[in-house]
XYZ file of C-alpha atoms in Angstrom:
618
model
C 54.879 -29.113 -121.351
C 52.462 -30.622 -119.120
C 55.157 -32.252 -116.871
C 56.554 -28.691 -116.744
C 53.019 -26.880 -115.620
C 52.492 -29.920 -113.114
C 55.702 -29.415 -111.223
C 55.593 -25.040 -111.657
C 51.793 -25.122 -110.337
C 50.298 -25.045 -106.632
C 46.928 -25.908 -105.267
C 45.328 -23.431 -103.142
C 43.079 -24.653 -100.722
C 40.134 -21.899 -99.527
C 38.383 -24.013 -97.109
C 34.816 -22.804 -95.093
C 33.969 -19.195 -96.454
C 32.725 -16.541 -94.204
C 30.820 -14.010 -96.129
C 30.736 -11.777 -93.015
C 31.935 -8.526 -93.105
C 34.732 -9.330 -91.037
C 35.825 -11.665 -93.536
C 34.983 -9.273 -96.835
C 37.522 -6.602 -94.946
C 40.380 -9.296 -94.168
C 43.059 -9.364 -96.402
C 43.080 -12.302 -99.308
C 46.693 -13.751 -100.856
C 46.449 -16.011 -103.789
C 49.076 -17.361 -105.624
C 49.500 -18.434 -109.625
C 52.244 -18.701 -111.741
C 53.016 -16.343 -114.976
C 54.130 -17.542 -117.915
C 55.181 -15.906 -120.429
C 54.638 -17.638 -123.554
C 50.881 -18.023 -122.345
C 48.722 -15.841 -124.998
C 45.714 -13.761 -123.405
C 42.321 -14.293 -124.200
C 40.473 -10.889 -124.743
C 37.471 -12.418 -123.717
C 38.873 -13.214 -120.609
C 37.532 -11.068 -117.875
C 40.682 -10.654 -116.340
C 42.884 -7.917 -117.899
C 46.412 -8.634 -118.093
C 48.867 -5.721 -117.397
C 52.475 -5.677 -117.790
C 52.522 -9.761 -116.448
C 50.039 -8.612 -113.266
C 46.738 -9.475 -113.198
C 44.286 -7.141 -111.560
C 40.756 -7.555 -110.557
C 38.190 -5.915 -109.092
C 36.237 -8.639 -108.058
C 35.563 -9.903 -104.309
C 38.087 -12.286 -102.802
C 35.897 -15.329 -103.287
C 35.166 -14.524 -106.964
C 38.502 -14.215 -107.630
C 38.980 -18.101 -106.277
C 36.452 -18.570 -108.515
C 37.826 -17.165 -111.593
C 41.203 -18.644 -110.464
C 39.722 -22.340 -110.525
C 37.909 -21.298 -113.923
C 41.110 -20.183 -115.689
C 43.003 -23.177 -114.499
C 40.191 -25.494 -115.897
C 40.232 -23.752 -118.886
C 43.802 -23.591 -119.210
C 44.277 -27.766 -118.833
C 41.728 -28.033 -121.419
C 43.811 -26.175 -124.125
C 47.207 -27.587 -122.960
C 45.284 -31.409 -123.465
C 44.173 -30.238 -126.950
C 47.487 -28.877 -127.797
C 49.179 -32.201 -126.598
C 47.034 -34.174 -128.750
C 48.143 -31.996 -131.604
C 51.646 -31.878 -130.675
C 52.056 -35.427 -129.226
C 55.152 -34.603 -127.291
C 56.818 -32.028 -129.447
C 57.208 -29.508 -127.102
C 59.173 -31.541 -124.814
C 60.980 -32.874 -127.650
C 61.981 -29.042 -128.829
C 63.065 -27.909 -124.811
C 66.143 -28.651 -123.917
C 67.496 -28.287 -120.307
C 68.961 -25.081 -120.956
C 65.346 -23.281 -121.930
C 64.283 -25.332 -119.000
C 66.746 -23.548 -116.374
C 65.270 -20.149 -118.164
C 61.766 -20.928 -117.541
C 62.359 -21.576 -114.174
C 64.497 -18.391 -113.447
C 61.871 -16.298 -114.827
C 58.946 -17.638 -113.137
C 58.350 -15.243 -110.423
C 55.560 -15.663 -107.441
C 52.603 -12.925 -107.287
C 50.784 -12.039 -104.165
C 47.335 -10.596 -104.346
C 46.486 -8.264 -101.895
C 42.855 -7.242 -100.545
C 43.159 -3.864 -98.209
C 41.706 -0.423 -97.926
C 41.831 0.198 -101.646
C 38.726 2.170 -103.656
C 35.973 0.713 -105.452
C 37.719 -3.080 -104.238
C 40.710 -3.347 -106.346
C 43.530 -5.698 -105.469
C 47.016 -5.173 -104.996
C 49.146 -7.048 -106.834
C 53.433 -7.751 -105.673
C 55.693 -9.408 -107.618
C 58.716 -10.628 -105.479
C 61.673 -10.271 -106.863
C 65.473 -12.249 -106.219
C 66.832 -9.999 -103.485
C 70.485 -8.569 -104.282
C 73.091 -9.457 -102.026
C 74.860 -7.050 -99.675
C 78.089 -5.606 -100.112
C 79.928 -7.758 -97.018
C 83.873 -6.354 -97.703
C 86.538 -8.699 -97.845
C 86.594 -11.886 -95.379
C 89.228 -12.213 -92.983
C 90.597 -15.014 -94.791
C 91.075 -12.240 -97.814
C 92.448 -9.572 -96.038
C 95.128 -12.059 -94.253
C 96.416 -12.691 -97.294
C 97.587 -8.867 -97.891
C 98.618 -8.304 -94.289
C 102.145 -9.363 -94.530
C 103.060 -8.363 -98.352
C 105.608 -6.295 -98.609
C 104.032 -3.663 -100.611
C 101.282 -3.226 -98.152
C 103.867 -3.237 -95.323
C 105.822 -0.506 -96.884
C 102.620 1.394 -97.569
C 101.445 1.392 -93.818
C 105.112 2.349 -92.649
C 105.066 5.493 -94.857
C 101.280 6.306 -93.546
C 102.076 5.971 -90.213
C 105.427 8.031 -90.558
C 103.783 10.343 -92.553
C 101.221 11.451 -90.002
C 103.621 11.682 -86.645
C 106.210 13.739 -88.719
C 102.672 16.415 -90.039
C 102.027 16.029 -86.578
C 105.417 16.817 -84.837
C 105.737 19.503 -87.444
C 102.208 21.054 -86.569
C 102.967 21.036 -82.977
C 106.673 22.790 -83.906
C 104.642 25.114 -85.871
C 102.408 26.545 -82.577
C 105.263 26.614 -80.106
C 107.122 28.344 -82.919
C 104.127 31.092 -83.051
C 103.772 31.222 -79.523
C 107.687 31.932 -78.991
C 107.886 34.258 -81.951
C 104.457 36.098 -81.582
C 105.105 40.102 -80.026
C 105.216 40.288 -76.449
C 102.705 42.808 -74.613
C 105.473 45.094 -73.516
C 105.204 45.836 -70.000
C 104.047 49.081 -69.049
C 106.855 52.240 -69.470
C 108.325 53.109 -66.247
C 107.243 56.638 -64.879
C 110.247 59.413 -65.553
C 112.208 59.862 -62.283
C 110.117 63.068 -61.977
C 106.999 61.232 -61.521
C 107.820 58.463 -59.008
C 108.876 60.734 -55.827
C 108.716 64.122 -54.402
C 111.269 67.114 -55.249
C 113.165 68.327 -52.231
C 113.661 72.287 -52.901
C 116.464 74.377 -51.419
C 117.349 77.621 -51.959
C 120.554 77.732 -51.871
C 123.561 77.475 -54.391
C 125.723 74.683 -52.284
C 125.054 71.514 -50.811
C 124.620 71.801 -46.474
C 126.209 69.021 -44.056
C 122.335 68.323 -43.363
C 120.964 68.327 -46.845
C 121.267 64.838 -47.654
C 119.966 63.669 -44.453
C 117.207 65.758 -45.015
C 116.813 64.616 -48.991
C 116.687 60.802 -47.822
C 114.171 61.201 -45.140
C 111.517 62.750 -47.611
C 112.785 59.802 -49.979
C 112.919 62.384 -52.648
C 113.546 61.475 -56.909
C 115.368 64.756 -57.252
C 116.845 68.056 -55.296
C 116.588 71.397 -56.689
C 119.155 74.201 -55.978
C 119.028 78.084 -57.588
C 121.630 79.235 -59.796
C 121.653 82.624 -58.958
C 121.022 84.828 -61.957
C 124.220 86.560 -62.415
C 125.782 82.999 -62.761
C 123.380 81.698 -65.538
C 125.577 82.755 -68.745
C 128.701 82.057 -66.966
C 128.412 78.624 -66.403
C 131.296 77.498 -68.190
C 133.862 80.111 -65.772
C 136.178 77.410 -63.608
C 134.260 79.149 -60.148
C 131.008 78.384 -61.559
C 130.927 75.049 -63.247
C 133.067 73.680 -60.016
C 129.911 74.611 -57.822
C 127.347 73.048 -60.075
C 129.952 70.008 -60.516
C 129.947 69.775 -56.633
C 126.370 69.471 -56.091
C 125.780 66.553 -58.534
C 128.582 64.683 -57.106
C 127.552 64.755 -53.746
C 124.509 63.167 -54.706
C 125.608 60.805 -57.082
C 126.180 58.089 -53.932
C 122.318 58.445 -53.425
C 120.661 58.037 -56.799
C 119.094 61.480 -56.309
C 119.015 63.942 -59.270
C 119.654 67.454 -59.202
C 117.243 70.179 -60.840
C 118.460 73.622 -61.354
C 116.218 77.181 -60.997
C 117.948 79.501 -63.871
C 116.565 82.931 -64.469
C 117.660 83.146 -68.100
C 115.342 86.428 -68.952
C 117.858 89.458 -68.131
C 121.176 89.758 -67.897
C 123.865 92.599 -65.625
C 125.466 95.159 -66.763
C 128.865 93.464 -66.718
C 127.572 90.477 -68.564
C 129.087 89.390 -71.694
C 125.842 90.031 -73.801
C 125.764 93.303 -72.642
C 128.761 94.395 -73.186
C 128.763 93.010 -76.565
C 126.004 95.054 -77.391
C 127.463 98.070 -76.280
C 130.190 97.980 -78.504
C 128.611 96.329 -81.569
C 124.866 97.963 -82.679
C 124.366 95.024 -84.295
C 123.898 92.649 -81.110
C 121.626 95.195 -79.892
C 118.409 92.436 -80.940
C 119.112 90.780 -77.756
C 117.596 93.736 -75.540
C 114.405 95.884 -76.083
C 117.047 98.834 -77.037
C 115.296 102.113 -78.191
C 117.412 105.228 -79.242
C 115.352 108.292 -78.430
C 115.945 110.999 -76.349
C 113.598 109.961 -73.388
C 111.913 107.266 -72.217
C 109.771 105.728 -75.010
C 106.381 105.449 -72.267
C 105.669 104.922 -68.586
C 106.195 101.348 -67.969
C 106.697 100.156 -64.592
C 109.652 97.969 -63.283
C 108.975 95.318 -60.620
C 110.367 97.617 -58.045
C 108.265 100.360 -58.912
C 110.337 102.533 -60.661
C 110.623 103.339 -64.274
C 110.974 99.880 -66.303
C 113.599 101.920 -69.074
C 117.440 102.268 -68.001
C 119.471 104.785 -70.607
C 122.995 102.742 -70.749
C 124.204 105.341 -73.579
C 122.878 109.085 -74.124
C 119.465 108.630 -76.184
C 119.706 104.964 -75.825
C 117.338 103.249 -73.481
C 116.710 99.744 -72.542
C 113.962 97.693 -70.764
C 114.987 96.936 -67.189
C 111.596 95.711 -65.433
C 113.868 93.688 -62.701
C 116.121 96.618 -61.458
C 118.507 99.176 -61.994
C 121.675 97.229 -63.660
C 119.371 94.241 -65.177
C 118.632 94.305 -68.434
C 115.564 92.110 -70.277
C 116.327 89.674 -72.786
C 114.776 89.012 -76.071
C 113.890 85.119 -75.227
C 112.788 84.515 -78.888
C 115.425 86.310 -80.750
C 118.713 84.266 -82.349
C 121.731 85.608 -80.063
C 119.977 84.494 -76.875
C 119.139 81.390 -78.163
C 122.400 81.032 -79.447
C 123.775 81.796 -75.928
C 120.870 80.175 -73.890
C 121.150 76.600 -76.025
C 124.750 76.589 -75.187
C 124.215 77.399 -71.574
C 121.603 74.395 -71.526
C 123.602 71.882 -73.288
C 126.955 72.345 -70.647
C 124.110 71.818 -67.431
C 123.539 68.496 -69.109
C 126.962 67.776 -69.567
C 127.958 68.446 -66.181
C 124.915 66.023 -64.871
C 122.378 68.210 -64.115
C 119.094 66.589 -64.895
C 116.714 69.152 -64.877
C 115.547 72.649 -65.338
C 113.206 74.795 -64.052
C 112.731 78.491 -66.034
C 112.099 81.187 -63.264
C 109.988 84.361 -65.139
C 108.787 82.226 -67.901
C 105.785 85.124 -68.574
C 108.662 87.791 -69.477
C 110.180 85.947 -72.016
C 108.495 87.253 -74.977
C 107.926 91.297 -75.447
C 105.435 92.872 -77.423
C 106.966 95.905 -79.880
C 104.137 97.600 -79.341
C 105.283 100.228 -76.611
C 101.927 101.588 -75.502
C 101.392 102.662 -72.177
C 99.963 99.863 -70.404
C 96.281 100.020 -68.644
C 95.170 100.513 -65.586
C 94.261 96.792 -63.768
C 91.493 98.518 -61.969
C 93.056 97.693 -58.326
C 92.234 100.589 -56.094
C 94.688 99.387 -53.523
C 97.156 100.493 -55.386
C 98.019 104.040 -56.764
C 99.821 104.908 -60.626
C 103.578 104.389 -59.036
C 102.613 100.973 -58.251
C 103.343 98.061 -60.584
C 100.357 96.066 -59.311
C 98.104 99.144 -60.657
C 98.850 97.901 -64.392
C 97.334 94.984 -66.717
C 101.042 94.591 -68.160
C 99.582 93.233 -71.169
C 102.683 93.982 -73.261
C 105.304 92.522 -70.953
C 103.693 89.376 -70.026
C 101.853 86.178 -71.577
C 102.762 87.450 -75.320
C 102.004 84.766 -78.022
C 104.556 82.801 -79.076
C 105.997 81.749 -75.538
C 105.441 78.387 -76.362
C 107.064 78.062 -79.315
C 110.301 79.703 -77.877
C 109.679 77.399 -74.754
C 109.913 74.274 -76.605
C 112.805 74.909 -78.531
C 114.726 75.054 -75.169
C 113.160 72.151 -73.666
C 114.147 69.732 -77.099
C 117.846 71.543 -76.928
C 117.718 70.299 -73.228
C 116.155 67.017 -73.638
C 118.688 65.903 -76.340
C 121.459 66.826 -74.193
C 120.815 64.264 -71.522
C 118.213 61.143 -70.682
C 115.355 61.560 -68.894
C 115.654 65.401 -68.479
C 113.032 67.304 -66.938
C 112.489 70.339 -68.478
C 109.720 72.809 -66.774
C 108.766 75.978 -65.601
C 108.986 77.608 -61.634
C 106.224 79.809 -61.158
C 102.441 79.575 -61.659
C 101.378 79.202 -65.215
C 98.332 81.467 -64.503
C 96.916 81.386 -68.143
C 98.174 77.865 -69.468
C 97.003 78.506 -72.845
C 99.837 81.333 -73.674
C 102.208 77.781 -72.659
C 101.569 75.760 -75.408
C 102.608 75.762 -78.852
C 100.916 76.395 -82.177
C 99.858 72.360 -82.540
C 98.371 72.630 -79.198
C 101.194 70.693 -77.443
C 102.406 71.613 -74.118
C 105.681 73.206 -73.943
C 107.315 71.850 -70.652
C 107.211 68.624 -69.100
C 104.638 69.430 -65.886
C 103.210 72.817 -65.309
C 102.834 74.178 -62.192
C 99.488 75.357 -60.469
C 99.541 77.247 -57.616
C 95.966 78.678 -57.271
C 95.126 75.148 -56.415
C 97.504 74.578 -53.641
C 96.629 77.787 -52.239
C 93.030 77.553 -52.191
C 92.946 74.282 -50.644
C 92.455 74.354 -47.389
C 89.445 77.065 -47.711
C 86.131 76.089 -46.970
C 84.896 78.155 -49.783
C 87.072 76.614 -52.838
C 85.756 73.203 -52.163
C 83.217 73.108 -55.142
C 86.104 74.859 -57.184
C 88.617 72.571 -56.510
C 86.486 69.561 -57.476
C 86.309 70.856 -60.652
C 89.749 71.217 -60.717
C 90.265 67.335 -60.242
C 87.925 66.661 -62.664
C 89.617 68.593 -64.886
C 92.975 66.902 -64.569
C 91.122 63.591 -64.297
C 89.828 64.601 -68.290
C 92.954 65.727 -69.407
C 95.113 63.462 -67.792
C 97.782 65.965 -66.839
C 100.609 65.730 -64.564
C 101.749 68.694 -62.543
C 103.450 70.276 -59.901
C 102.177 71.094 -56.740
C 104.182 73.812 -55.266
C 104.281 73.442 -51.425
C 106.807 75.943 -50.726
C 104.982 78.091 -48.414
C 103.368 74.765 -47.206
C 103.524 76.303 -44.089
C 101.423 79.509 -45.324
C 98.455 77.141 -46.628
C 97.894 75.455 -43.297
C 98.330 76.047 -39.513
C 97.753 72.546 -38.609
C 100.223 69.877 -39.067
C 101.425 69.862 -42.878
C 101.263 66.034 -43.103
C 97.441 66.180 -44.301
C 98.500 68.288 -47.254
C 101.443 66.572 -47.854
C 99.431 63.125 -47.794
C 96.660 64.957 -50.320
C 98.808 65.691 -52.716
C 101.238 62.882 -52.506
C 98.722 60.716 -54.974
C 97.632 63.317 -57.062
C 98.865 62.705 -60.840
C 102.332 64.998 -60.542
C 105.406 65.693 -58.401
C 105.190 67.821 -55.241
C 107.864 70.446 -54.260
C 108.430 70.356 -50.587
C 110.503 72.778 -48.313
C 113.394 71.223 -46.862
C 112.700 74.069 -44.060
C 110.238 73.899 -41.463
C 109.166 70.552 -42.001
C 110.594 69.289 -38.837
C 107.444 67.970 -37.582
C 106.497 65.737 -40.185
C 107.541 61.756 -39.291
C 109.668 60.210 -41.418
C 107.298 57.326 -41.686
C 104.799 59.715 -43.451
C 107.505 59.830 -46.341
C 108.002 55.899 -46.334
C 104.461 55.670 -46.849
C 104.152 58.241 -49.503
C 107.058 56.524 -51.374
C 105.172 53.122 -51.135
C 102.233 54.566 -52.072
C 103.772 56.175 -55.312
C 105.371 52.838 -56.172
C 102.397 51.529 -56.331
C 100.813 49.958 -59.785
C 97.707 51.873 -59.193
C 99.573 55.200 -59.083
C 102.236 54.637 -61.503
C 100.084 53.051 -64.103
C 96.358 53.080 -62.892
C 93.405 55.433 -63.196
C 92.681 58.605 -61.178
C 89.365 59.597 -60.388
C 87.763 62.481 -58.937
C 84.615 62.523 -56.908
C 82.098 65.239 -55.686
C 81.061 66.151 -52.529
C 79.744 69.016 -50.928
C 82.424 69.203 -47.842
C 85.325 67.133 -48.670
C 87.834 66.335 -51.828
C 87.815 62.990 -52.483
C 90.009 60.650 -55.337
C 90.838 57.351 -56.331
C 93.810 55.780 -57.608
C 93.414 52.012 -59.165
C 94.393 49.770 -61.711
C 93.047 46.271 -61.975
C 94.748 43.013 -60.136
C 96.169 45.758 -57.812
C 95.039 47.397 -54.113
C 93.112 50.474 -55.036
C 93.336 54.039 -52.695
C 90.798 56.472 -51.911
C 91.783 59.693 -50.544
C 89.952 61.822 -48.703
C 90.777 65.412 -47.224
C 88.154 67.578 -45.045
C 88.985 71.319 -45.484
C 86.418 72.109 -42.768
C 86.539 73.048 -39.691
C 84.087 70.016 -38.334
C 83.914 66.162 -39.099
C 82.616 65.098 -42.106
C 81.259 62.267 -43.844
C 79.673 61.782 -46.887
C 77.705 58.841 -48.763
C 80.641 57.684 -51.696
C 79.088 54.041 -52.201
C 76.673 56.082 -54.734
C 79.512 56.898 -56.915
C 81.097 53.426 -57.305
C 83.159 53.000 -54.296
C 82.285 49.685 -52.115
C 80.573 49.554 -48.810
C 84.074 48.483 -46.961
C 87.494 49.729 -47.421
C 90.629 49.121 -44.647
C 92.423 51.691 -43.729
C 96.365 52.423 -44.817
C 97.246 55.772 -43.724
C 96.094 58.975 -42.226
C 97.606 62.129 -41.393
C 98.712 63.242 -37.839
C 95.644 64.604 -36.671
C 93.143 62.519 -38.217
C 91.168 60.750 -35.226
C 90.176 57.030 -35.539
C 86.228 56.493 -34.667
C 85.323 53.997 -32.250
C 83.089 52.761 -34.355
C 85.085 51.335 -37.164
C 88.485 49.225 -37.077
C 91.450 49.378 -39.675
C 90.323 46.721 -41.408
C 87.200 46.764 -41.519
C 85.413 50.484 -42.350
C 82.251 51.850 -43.927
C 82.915 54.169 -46.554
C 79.617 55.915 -46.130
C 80.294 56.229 -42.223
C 83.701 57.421 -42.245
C 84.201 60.619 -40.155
C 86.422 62.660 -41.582
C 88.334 64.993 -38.931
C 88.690 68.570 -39.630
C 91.751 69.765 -41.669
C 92.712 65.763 -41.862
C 93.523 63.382 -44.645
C 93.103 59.625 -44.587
C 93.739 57.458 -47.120
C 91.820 53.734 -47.574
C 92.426 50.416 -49.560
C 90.017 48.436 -51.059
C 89.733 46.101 -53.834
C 88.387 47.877 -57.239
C 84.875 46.362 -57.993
C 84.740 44.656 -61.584
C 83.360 46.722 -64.582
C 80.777 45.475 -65.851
């Protein structure tokens, strides 16, 4: 045992002591071995706790006690090897030896900043190893077995073909996803202007005149007479003529009809004659005079007695009769009428009188309108409030447009005169019954001084409800004594289809049209965004749609230049010029390409029409 203690024990050499406070504060490491067969004394001041001994006492105390416990301990292990005489080592093999040694572990005592002077005692333990992975010797070994070959083949295969298969799988959805369908052409109606004639046969110069304006569609009258004879050989080989002749030029014909009365030597009237019971057609009332004082159109008495005590509503003239619109033989008769048009290639329709069409049965006199221009034998005196606007004309308007519109594709189906009271035009749901209604207050009003607030109400209007319309310029030449072209430009980018004369429109360039057909080709008109604008002199719109030019159009209905400040109300500061009518006059102060919006002068009764690049939304 002593052998064992000699070789397991170490000196420790404390040299010169400083008791300075310098020294008292420096950390003190002192080292002893543990063993743990060694009994504690409980006399001994030192206090063993779970194989650490702790102290309180000062660093060079604890030397002290150190020495003291080591003299003490020799002294016992001398008595107990006189009492042994060698046992011990006799008793310990090698084995118990190898123990000993594992467990003896080294202790460090450690003086710091610790209360009341305590020591702190660490027992260093064997460290355990880090996890270093296999060697390269190791992993060598596995590199070319087979198993481990065949394993990284069907890992690397395994991720190109998820790959490949992931990439297939985005094209796939890319290919297959829905397309954002282009936007829907405008109807034929839409893109150009209507060329209006008023005859019933095509002139040598009528084409000529049709392709200068660069017109969608012509529109001839079918006079009245002819309008339920349509199938006779005389008739259809008229109507026949006039699409074929335009055929060559991609230029669709539109027909005026007056379908609302009817001669005496038509069919339907004679019919009713002989049979009382296809008398529903007509407003037919058997009594022996005139049932009240309605007026005709030409001032005489609206009732005609075709049989003694039989009289019948004749507001357009001695011989014509008024047709029930709403009632089942004329829309029998009317349907059929509509549906042989279309088959002969007429693509459109335009219902002259539309405001007759329904009668009221109520035959009260009708009221005085209040007009003291006019006297009681006048039909202008009355309110007609039984003969005109009567509800349910838009019911009865639509039927005919679907029979017409199912007959033929892309039909136009609309009316010929001024709606006047647009409500009265639409049907029960609130849907419109023709395709574009016609305005005429608008056209007319528009080059007074006067309407301009008016009329930019108007456009806002239309700008809210998004309607298309026509603008009648058939007395083009009534609105305006200047040159026509600044109308004609006006209205030539205004959401709708304008009606031109093909008389007395001489003066107008043909380069005027080419523009106006550019212009309408346009994406900003076809598909873009119309916009109205207020001012105090002029009428001023925009047409845009974004990625394309945009157009601002300005007219001056005064009789002086005019400018106005538009960069308030979104336009930009600069704006090039594209086209002006004839009697516009350029200012010095501003080139084509280059023009303040705020500073353009306006000339009077003049129209000119600006580019510019939309400014970004924000």
């Amino acid at each position: 045992m002593r052998n064992i203690l000699k070789r397991n024990s170490k000196t420790v050499n404390v040299g010169s002591l400083d008791y300075s406070e310098k020294q008292t504060e420096k950390e003190v490491e002192t080292y002893k071995p543990i063993f743990e067969d060694i009994k504690k004394d409980d006399s001994n001041p030192i206090k063993a706790e779970n194989g650490f001994e702790k102290t309180s006492l000062p660093p060079l105390e604890n030397l002290a006690l150190k020495s003291e416990v080591n003299s003490t301990t020799d002294q016992k292990m001398t008595q107990e090897d006189a009492v042994n005489d060698g046992a011990d080592e006799q008793m310990l093999r090698v084995e118990d030896n190898d123990k000993l040694t594992v467990k003896r572990d080294e202790v460090k005592f450690i003086k710091g900043d610790h209360q009341n002077g305590d020591a702190k005692i660490d027992i260093g333990g064997t460290p355990t190893p880090a996890f270093t992975g296999m060697t390269k010797e190791e992993l060598m070994k596995y590199a070319n077995d087979p198993f481990w070959v065949r394993l990284r083949w069907i890992f690397f295969i395994t991720f190109w073909l998820i790959w490949l298969a992931m990439l297939g799988g985005a094209i796939f959805i890319i290919i297959d996803a829905p397309k954002c369908a282009p936007p829907a052409p405008l109807p034929w109606y839409k893109r150009g202007l209507l060329a209006k004639f008023s005859t019933f046969s095509v002139a040598d110069d009528d084409i000529a005149k049709v392709q200068k304006m660069k017109a969608a569609g012509a529109i001839y009258e079918l006079p009245a007479e002819f309008t339920y004879t349509v199938r006779d050989a005389d008739v259809e080989k008229k109507i026949k003529d006039i699409v074929n002749r335009y055929n060559d030029i991609d230029v669709n014909i539109v027909f005026d009809i007056v379908p609302n009365f009817v001669p005496k030597q038509s069919r339907i009237m004679t019919d009713a004659l002989a049979d009382e019971t296809k008398r529903s057609a007509f407003i037919w009332i058997e009594n022996p005079e005139a049932p009240n004082k309605w007026l005709s159109l030409v001032n005489g008495s609206a009732w005609s007695e075709v049989l003694p005590g039989n009289y019948v509503l004749s507001q357009f003239g001695d011989g014509l009769y008024d047709l029930r619109m709403n009632d089942t033989i004329v829309k029998r008769e009317l349907s059929d009428v509509l549906r042989h048009l279309a088959a002969l290639g007429v693509k459109g329709i335009r219902m002259k009188n539309s405001k007759f069409y329904i009668l009221s049965k109520d035959l009260q006199d009708e009221v005085p309108s209040g007009n003291t221009q006019y006297d009681l034998t006048d039909y202008r005196f009355w309110t007609h409030f039984h003969t005109t606007f009567q509800e349910g004309l838009g019911d009865t308007l639509y039927e005919y447009k679907a029979i017409f519109e199912n007959s033929t594709d892309d039909a136009l189906f609309t009316v010929a005169e001024d709606m006047i009271r647009p409500e009265v035009y639409k049907t029960r749901s609130g849907e419109m019954s023709v395709d574009i209604p016609m305005y005429s207050r608008f056209v007319q009003n528009i080059r007074s001084e006067g309407y301009v607030p008016g009329n930019a109400q108007f456009m806002r209007e239309i700008e809210r409800e998004g309607a298309w319309l026509q603008w009648d310029l058939e007395d083009i030449n009534k609105v305006t004594t200047d040159n026509p072209s600044a109308i004609i430009y006006f209205f030539s980018l205004l959401p709708g289809a304008p009606v031109l004369p093909t008389d007395g429109l001489d003066k107008i360039n043909g380069s005027i049209y080419k523009q106006i057909s550019q212009l309408r080709s346009s994406p900003s008109y076809m598909h873009g965004s119309f916009q109205a604008f207020d001012s105090e002199y002029l009428l001023a719109y925009a047409r845009s749609k974004s990625g394309n030019p945009g157009y601002f159009v300005v007219y001056n209905p005064t009789k002086v230049a005019r400018k106005d400040n538009f960069t308030l109300q979104g336009m930009p500061e600069k704006m090039s010029l594209h086209s002006f009518s004839d009697n516009f006059i350029m200012s010095s102060n501003n080139t084509k390409s280059n023009i303040l919006t705020d500073e353009l002068e306006v000339s009077p009764g003049s129209t000119v029409i600006l580019s510019y690049v939309p400014l970004k939304s924000d």
